[in-house]
Amino acid sequence: MLIACGDALIDFVPTRTGEGREAVMPAVGGSCLNVAIGMARLGAPTGFVGGISTDLFGRMIADHAAASHVELNLATRSDRQTTLAFVRIVAGESHYAFYDAETATRNWTYRRGSIPFDTVEAVHIGSTTLVNDRGAAETRALIADARPTSTISFDPNCRPNLVKDKPAYLARMAEFANQADLIKMSDVDFGYLFGDEPYQQRARVLLGQGTSLVVITRGNHGAIAWHAGAGQIEVAAPEVEVADTIGAGDSFQAALLFALYKQGRIAREALKDISADELRRALSFAASCAGLTCTRPGADPPWSHEMSGNW
């Protein structure tokens, strides 16, 4: 099984009324839930770990996840409110306003012993859950239990408007990166974390500390990856008519993990030995899935039948 641990929320995505006025439409989101949904839709056995409310929006989240074949028996349900995120597209990039005080996601508690990690091949972490102290602490405890047997995937998916103490946040992201076998981040995330440092220079540092695979996604400029054995590999982004970019990075992450799983390269030692051809195929598939996600509004990753010609 593959699992994603982190945020589950409702995005209010931009749309327009029949009269042309700005409006918003609720859509299930949350970076880590999106990754779980993306993996499950492609056909991997997938579970989600995190806090989901029992309120109206929480029921929307649970129904959406279940319809995408994500197992929710590892999730924690509570009567705390659902996190809400309002999205606005500025110069092609998604900008968020979060309403996240005392929510089900923010108050998630890891139940030690509740996850049979010997059956879990990979655990994905990241995003808003790691911004607050409690979410970071609970995720840290989960990783401590998972890491002996499961590959750790990490996407910081930075949300600067939630960060109150940037130096502390940067230190925390470095700590989680140090525990990860696979790190994926967008070029925007990279700029927030590392400024103008060259990608290759930072990739060498991350590979040197034990990470097997580092991937930077660059929107319509495609993705570039570094692997100690397979070297540096770059893939192009497909040309698509973009509705919005919400969930594109999550779809890329989900498809990359799925592709590694299908190739028998998701386990830690197997990932270290991946060939350049295998890695290029996985990255190209991930780029195709992200491209398709961009053609429809909201975080709506593809199903396996939509990508059957690509895998």
Short mmCIF file of C-alpha atoms in Angstrom, two decimals:
data_model
loop_
_atom_site.label_atom_id
_atom_site.label_comp_id
_atom_site.label_asym_id
_atom_site.label_seq_id
_atom_site.Cartn_x
_atom_site.Cartn_y
_atom_site.Cartn_z
CA MET A 1 0.00 0.00 0.00
CA LEU A 2 0.97 3.64 -0.55
CA ILE A 3 -0.21 6.27 1.91
CA ALA A 4 -0.26 10.05 2.03
CA CYS A 5 -0.27 11.86 5.35
CA GLY A 6 -1.30 15.48 5.75
CA ASP A 7 -3.91 18.01 4.77
CA ALA A 8 -7.48 17.52 3.57
CA LEU A 9 -9.53 20.65 2.95
CA ILE A 10 -11.98 22.47 0.72
CA ASP A 11 -10.63 24.76 -1.98
CA PHE A 12 -12.91 27.54 -3.14
CA VAL A 13 -11.71 27.79 -6.72
CA PRO A 14 -12.32 30.79 -8.97
CA THR A 15 -15.08 30.75 -11.55
CA ARG A 16 -17.49 33.24 -13.10
CA THR A 17 -21.24 33.68 -13.05
CA GLY A 18 -23.33 33.77 -16.19
CA GLU A 19 -23.11 37.56 -16.00
CA GLY A 20 -19.30 37.42 -15.95
CA ARG A 21 -18.87 38.30 -12.27
CA GLU A 22 -16.15 36.62 -10.17
CA ALA A 23 -17.36 33.73 -8.05
CA VAL A 24 -15.95 30.70 -6.25
CA MET A 25 -16.85 27.01 -6.36
CA PRO A 26 -16.09 24.51 -3.56
CA ALA A 27 -13.83 21.61 -4.52
CA VAL A 28 -12.18 18.94 -2.39
CA GLY A 29 -8.44 19.60 -2.01
CA GLY A 30 -5.45 19.55 0.27
CA SER A 31 -2.09 18.65 -1.20
CA CYS A 32 -1.62 15.33 0.57
CA LEU A 33 -5.21 14.21 0.01
CA ASN A 34 -4.79 15.13 -3.66
CA VAL A 35 -1.72 12.91 -3.83
CA ALA A 36 -3.66 10.02 -2.26
CA ILE A 37 -6.53 10.51 -4.70
CA GLY A 38 -4.13 10.69 -7.64
CA MET A 39 -2.38 7.44 -6.69
CA ALA A 40 -5.66 5.62 -6.05
CA ARG A 41 -7.25 6.76 -9.32
CA LEU A 42 -4.26 5.43 -11.24
CA GLY A 43 -4.71 2.05 -9.61
CA ALA A 44 -2.39 1.83 -6.60
CA PRO A 45 -3.80 0.60 -3.27
CA THR A 46 -3.81 3.84 -1.32
CA GLY A 47 -4.68 5.12 2.13
CA PHE A 48 -4.90 8.60 3.64
CA VAL A 49 -3.70 9.55 7.11
CA GLY A 50 -4.83 12.85 8.60
CA GLY A 51 -7.71 14.71 10.17
CA ILE A 52 -11.09 14.88 8.44
CA SER A 53 -14.07 16.68 9.95
CA THR A 54 -17.52 15.21 10.33
CA ASP A 55 -19.08 18.54 9.28
CA LEU A 56 -20.67 19.24 5.89
CA PHE A 57 -17.36 19.87 4.16
CA GLY A 58 -15.74 16.91 5.90
CA ARG A 59 -18.44 14.65 4.50
CA MET A 60 -17.70 16.08 1.05
CA ILE A 61 -14.03 15.21 1.53
CA ALA A 62 -14.75 11.68 2.77
CA ASP A 63 -17.22 10.97 -0.05
CA HIS A 64 -14.81 12.28 -2.68
CA ALA A 65 -11.91 10.22 -1.32
CA ALA A 66 -14.01 7.08 -1.10
CA ALA A 67 -15.29 7.56 -4.65
CA SER A 68 -11.65 7.69 -5.78
CA HIS A 69 -10.94 4.40 -3.91
CA VAL A 70 -8.81 5.94 -1.16
CA GLU A 71 -8.96 3.95 2.08
CA LEU A 72 -9.92 6.20 5.00
CA ASN A 73 -9.73 3.72 7.87
CA LEU A 74 -6.41 5.33 8.91
CA ALA A 75 -7.85 8.86 8.95
CA THR A 76 -8.99 10.55 12.16
CA ARG A 77 -12.55 11.91 12.11
CA SER A 78 -13.54 14.71 14.50
CA ASP A 79 -16.24 17.35 14.91
CA ARG A 80 -13.74 20.18 14.45
CA GLN A 81 -14.34 22.34 11.41
CA THR A 82 -12.83 21.71 7.98
CA THR A 83 -9.95 23.84 6.75
CA LEU A 84 -11.05 26.21 3.97
CA ALA A 85 -8.78 27.69 1.30
CA PHE A 86 -9.82 30.44 -1.10
CA VAL A 87 -7.86 30.41 -4.34
CA ARG A 88 -7.09 33.21 -6.76
CA ILE A 89 -5.03 32.89 -9.92
CA VAL A 90 -2.43 35.65 -10.33
CA ALA A 91 -0.12 35.60 -13.37
CA GLY A 92 -0.82 31.91 -13.86
CA GLU A 93 0.05 30.96 -10.27
CA SER A 94 -2.43 29.87 -7.58
CA HIS A 95 -2.51 32.09 -4.48
CA TYR A 96 -4.29 30.95 -1.33
CA ALA A 97 -6.03 32.46 1.69
CA PHE A 98 -6.39 29.81 4.42
CA TYR A 99 -8.90 29.56 7.25
CA ASP A 100 -7.23 26.94 9.41
CA ALA A 101 -7.61 27.75 13.11
CA GLU A 102 -8.50 24.78 15.34
CA THR A 103 -9.58 22.64 12.38
CA ALA A 104 -9.72 18.84 12.04
CA THR A 105 -6.59 18.79 9.91
CA ARG A 106 -4.64 21.08 12.21
CA ASN A 107 -5.52 19.01 15.27
CA TRP A 108 -4.81 15.60 13.77
CA THR A 109 -3.08 13.19 16.16
CA TYR A 110 -0.98 10.25 14.98
CA ARG A 111 -2.13 7.04 16.63
CA ARG A 112 1.03 5.03 17.21
CA GLY A 113 0.64 1.39 16.29
CA SER A 114 -2.41 2.07 14.10
CA ILE A 115 -0.57 1.67 10.78
CA PRO A 116 0.94 -1.68 9.72
CA PHE A 117 4.04 -0.17 8.13
CA ASP A 118 5.37 -3.57 7.09
CA THR A 119 2.63 -3.50 4.43
CA VAL A 120 3.24 0.14 3.44
CA GLU A 121 5.73 0.61 0.60
CA ALA A 122 5.83 4.41 0.66
CA VAL A 123 4.61 7.30 2.82
CA HIS A 124 4.14 10.76 1.34
CA ILE A 125 4.26 13.85 3.58
CA GLY A 126 4.30 17.63 3.18
CA SER A 127 2.33 20.83 2.76
CA THR A 128 0.38 22.83 5.33
CA THR A 129 0.35 20.13 8.04
CA LEU A 130 4.07 20.74 8.55
CA VAL A 131 3.70 24.50 9.09
CA ASN A 132 2.30 24.30 12.61
CA ASP A 133 4.18 22.78 15.53
CA ARG A 134 1.63 20.11 16.33
CA GLY A 135 1.26 18.84 12.78
CA ALA A 136 5.02 18.71 12.37
CA ALA A 137 5.47 16.84 15.66
CA GLU A 138 2.82 14.24 14.80
CA THR A 139 4.29 13.74 11.32
CA ARG A 140 7.76 13.40 12.82
CA ALA A 141 6.48 10.58 15.06
CA LEU A 142 4.86 8.85 12.09
CA ILE A 143 8.09 9.01 10.06
CA ALA A 144 10.06 7.54 12.96
CA ASP A 145 7.79 4.48 12.84
CA ALA A 146 7.56 4.31 9.04
CA ARG A 147 11.15 4.84 7.96
CA PRO A 148 12.60 1.42 8.90
CA THR A 149 10.38 -0.29 6.29
CA SER A 150 8.78 2.41 4.09
CA THR A 151 10.15 4.85 1.53
CA ILE A 152 9.57 8.49 2.56
CA SER A 153 8.35 10.96 -0.08
CA PHE A 154 8.38 14.69 0.71
CA ASP A 155 6.95 17.75 -1.03
CA PRO A 156 7.22 20.93 1.07
CA ASN A 157 4.49 22.60 -1.02
CA CYS A 158 5.23 25.88 0.76
CA ARG A 159 2.47 28.30 1.73
CA PRO A 160 4.35 31.47 2.77
CA ASN A 161 1.20 33.23 4.00
CA LEU A 162 0.90 30.58 6.76
CA VAL A 163 4.52 30.87 7.88
CA LYS A 164 5.04 33.12 10.92
CA ASP A 165 8.73 32.39 11.57
CA LYS A 166 10.58 31.75 8.32
CA PRO A 167 13.96 30.72 9.83
CA ALA A 168 12.21 28.13 12.00
CA TYR A 169 10.19 26.94 9.01
CA LEU A 170 13.31 26.59 6.85
CA ALA A 171 14.98 24.56 9.59
CA ARG A 172 11.92 22.34 9.83
CA MET A 173 11.81 21.75 6.06
CA ALA A 174 15.52 20.86 6.15
CA GLU A 175 14.81 18.36 8.92
CA PHE A 176 12.08 16.62 6.92
CA ALA A 177 14.18 16.68 3.75
CA ASN A 178 16.94 14.93 5.67
CA GLN A 179 14.54 12.03 6.35
CA ALA A 180 13.23 11.74 2.78
CA ASP A 181 14.18 9.27 0.07
CA LEU A 182 12.35 11.25 -2.62
CA ILE A 183 11.99 15.04 -2.62
CA LYS A 184 9.83 16.90 -5.13
CA MET A 185 9.27 20.64 -5.11
CA SER A 186 8.13 23.30 -7.53
CA ASP A 187 10.44 26.02 -8.77
CA VAL A 188 8.38 28.47 -6.67
CA ASP A 189 8.94 26.35 -3.54
CA PHE A 190 12.63 26.11 -4.35
CA GLY A 191 12.92 29.89 -4.60
CA TYR A 192 11.21 30.33 -1.22
CA LEU A 193 13.46 27.76 0.45
CA PHE A 194 16.79 28.31 -1.28
CA GLY A 195 16.62 31.68 -3.04
CA ASP A 196 18.84 31.96 -6.13
CA GLU A 197 20.93 28.88 -5.38
CA PRO A 198 21.39 26.80 -8.56
CA TYR A 199 19.13 23.75 -8.69
CA GLN A 200 21.99 21.36 -9.36
CA GLN A 201 24.01 22.63 -6.42
CA ARG A 202 21.16 22.06 -3.95
CA ALA A 203 20.36 18.68 -5.54
CA ARG A 204 23.94 17.56 -4.90
CA VAL A 205 23.58 18.57 -1.23
CA LEU A 206 20.31 16.64 -0.87
CA LEU A 207 21.69 13.55 -2.62
CA GLY A 208 24.77 13.77 -0.42
CA GLN A 209 22.67 13.57 2.75
CA GLY A 210 21.04 10.31 1.62
CA THR A 211 18.08 11.31 -0.57
CA SER A 212 17.83 9.07 -3.64
CA LEU A 213 15.81 11.29 -5.98
CA VAL A 214 15.34 15.07 -6.20
CA VAL A 215 12.80 16.54 -8.63
CA ILE A 216 12.05 20.17 -9.47
CA THR A 217 8.86 20.91 -11.42
CA ARG A 218 8.89 24.10 -13.48
CA GLY A 219 5.37 24.56 -14.83
CA ASN A 220 5.29 24.68 -18.61
CA HIS A 221 9.08 24.30 -18.67
CA GLY A 222 8.78 20.68 -17.57
CA ALA A 223 10.63 18.89 -14.79
CA ILE A 224 14.24 18.13 -14.02
CA ALA A 225 15.49 15.37 -11.72
CA TRP A 226 18.75 14.28 -10.16
CA HIS A 227 19.61 10.74 -9.08
CA ALA A 228 22.95 9.50 -7.80
CA GLY A 229 23.04 6.59 -10.26
CA ALA A 230 20.78 7.64 -13.13
CA GLY A 231 22.18 11.17 -13.27
CA GLN A 232 20.31 14.30 -14.35
CA ILE A 233 17.16 13.84 -16.41
CA GLU A 234 14.86 16.47 -17.87
CA VAL A 235 11.38 15.96 -19.33
CA ALA A 236 9.14 18.40 -21.16
CA ALA A 237 5.68 19.50 -20.09
CA PRO A 238 2.88 18.57 -22.49
CA GLU A 239 1.23 21.40 -24.39
CA VAL A 240 -2.32 21.73 -23.06
CA GLU A 241 -5.05 24.32 -22.80
CA VAL A 242 -4.83 25.33 -19.14
CA ALA A 243 -8.00 25.80 -17.09
CA ASP A 244 -5.95 26.34 -13.91
CA THR A 245 -2.88 24.84 -12.24
CA ILE A 246 -4.56 23.82 -8.97
CA GLY A 247 -3.42 20.34 -8.00
CA ALA A 248 -0.98 19.97 -10.90
CA GLY A 249 2.02 19.47 -8.62
CA ASP A 250 0.09 16.98 -6.50
CA SER A 251 -0.93 15.08 -9.63
CA PHE A 252 2.72 14.99 -10.71
CA GLN A 253 3.74 13.65 -7.30
CA ALA A 254 1.00 11.00 -7.28
CA ALA A 255 1.84 9.84 -10.79
CA LEU A 256 5.56 9.70 -10.06
CA LEU A 257 5.00 7.54 -6.99
CA PHE A 258 2.55 5.36 -8.93
CA ALA A 259 5.03 4.91 -11.79
CA LEU A 260 7.81 3.94 -9.39
CA TYR A 261 5.42 1.51 -7.71
CA LYS A 262 4.45 -0.08 -11.05
CA GLN A 263 8.10 -0.44 -12.04
CA GLY A 264 9.00 -2.11 -8.77
CA ARG A 265 11.22 0.86 -7.87
CA ILE A 266 9.34 2.37 -4.96
CA ALA A 267 11.19 0.52 -2.18
CA ARG A 268 14.23 2.36 -0.80
CA GLU A 269 16.91 0.01 -2.13
CA ALA A 270 15.12 -0.43 -5.48
CA LEU A 271 14.85 3.34 -5.90
CA LYS A 272 18.60 3.65 -5.41
CA ASP A 273 19.13 1.28 -8.35
CA ILE A 274 16.64 2.78 -10.82
CA SER A 275 17.93 3.14 -14.40
CA ALA A 276 17.90 6.36 -16.39
CA ASP A 277 15.31 4.90 -18.80
CA GLU A 278 13.01 3.85 -15.97
CA LEU A 279 13.29 7.24 -14.31
CA ARG A 280 12.67 9.11 -17.56
CA ARG A 281 9.55 7.04 -18.18
CA ALA A 282 8.25 7.72 -14.66
CA LEU A 283 8.90 11.47 -14.96
CA SER A 284 7.29 11.68 -18.39
CA PHE A 285 4.20 9.89 -17.11
CA ALA A 286 4.03 12.27 -14.14
CA ALA A 287 4.29 15.28 -16.45
CA SER A 288 1.46 13.91 -18.62
CA CYS A 289 -0.79 13.43 -15.59
CA ALA A 290 -0.05 16.95 -14.35
CA GLY A 291 -0.78 18.34 -17.80
CA LEU A 292 -4.17 16.65 -17.95
CA THR A 293 -5.01 17.98 -14.47
CA CYS A 294 -4.33 21.52 -15.72
CA THR A 295 -7.04 21.16 -18.38
CA ARG A 296 -9.86 21.09 -15.81
CA PRO A 297 -10.65 23.33 -12.86
CA GLY A 298 -9.71 22.39 -9.32
CA ALA A 299 -7.60 19.49 -8.14
CA ASP A 300 -8.94 16.71 -10.38
CA PRO A 301 -6.17 14.17 -11.09
CA PRO A 302 -6.63 11.65 -13.90
CA TRP A 303 -8.01 8.15 -13.71
CA SER A 304 -6.12 5.15 -15.08
CA HIS A 305 -8.36 4.84 -18.14
CA GLU A 306 -7.53 8.44 -19.09
CA MET A 307 -3.81 7.64 -19.10
CA SER A 308 -3.95 4.10 -20.52
CA GLY A 309 -2.01 5.11 -23.62
CA ASN A 310 0.80 6.56 -21.53
CA TRP A 311 1.52 3.62 -19.21
#
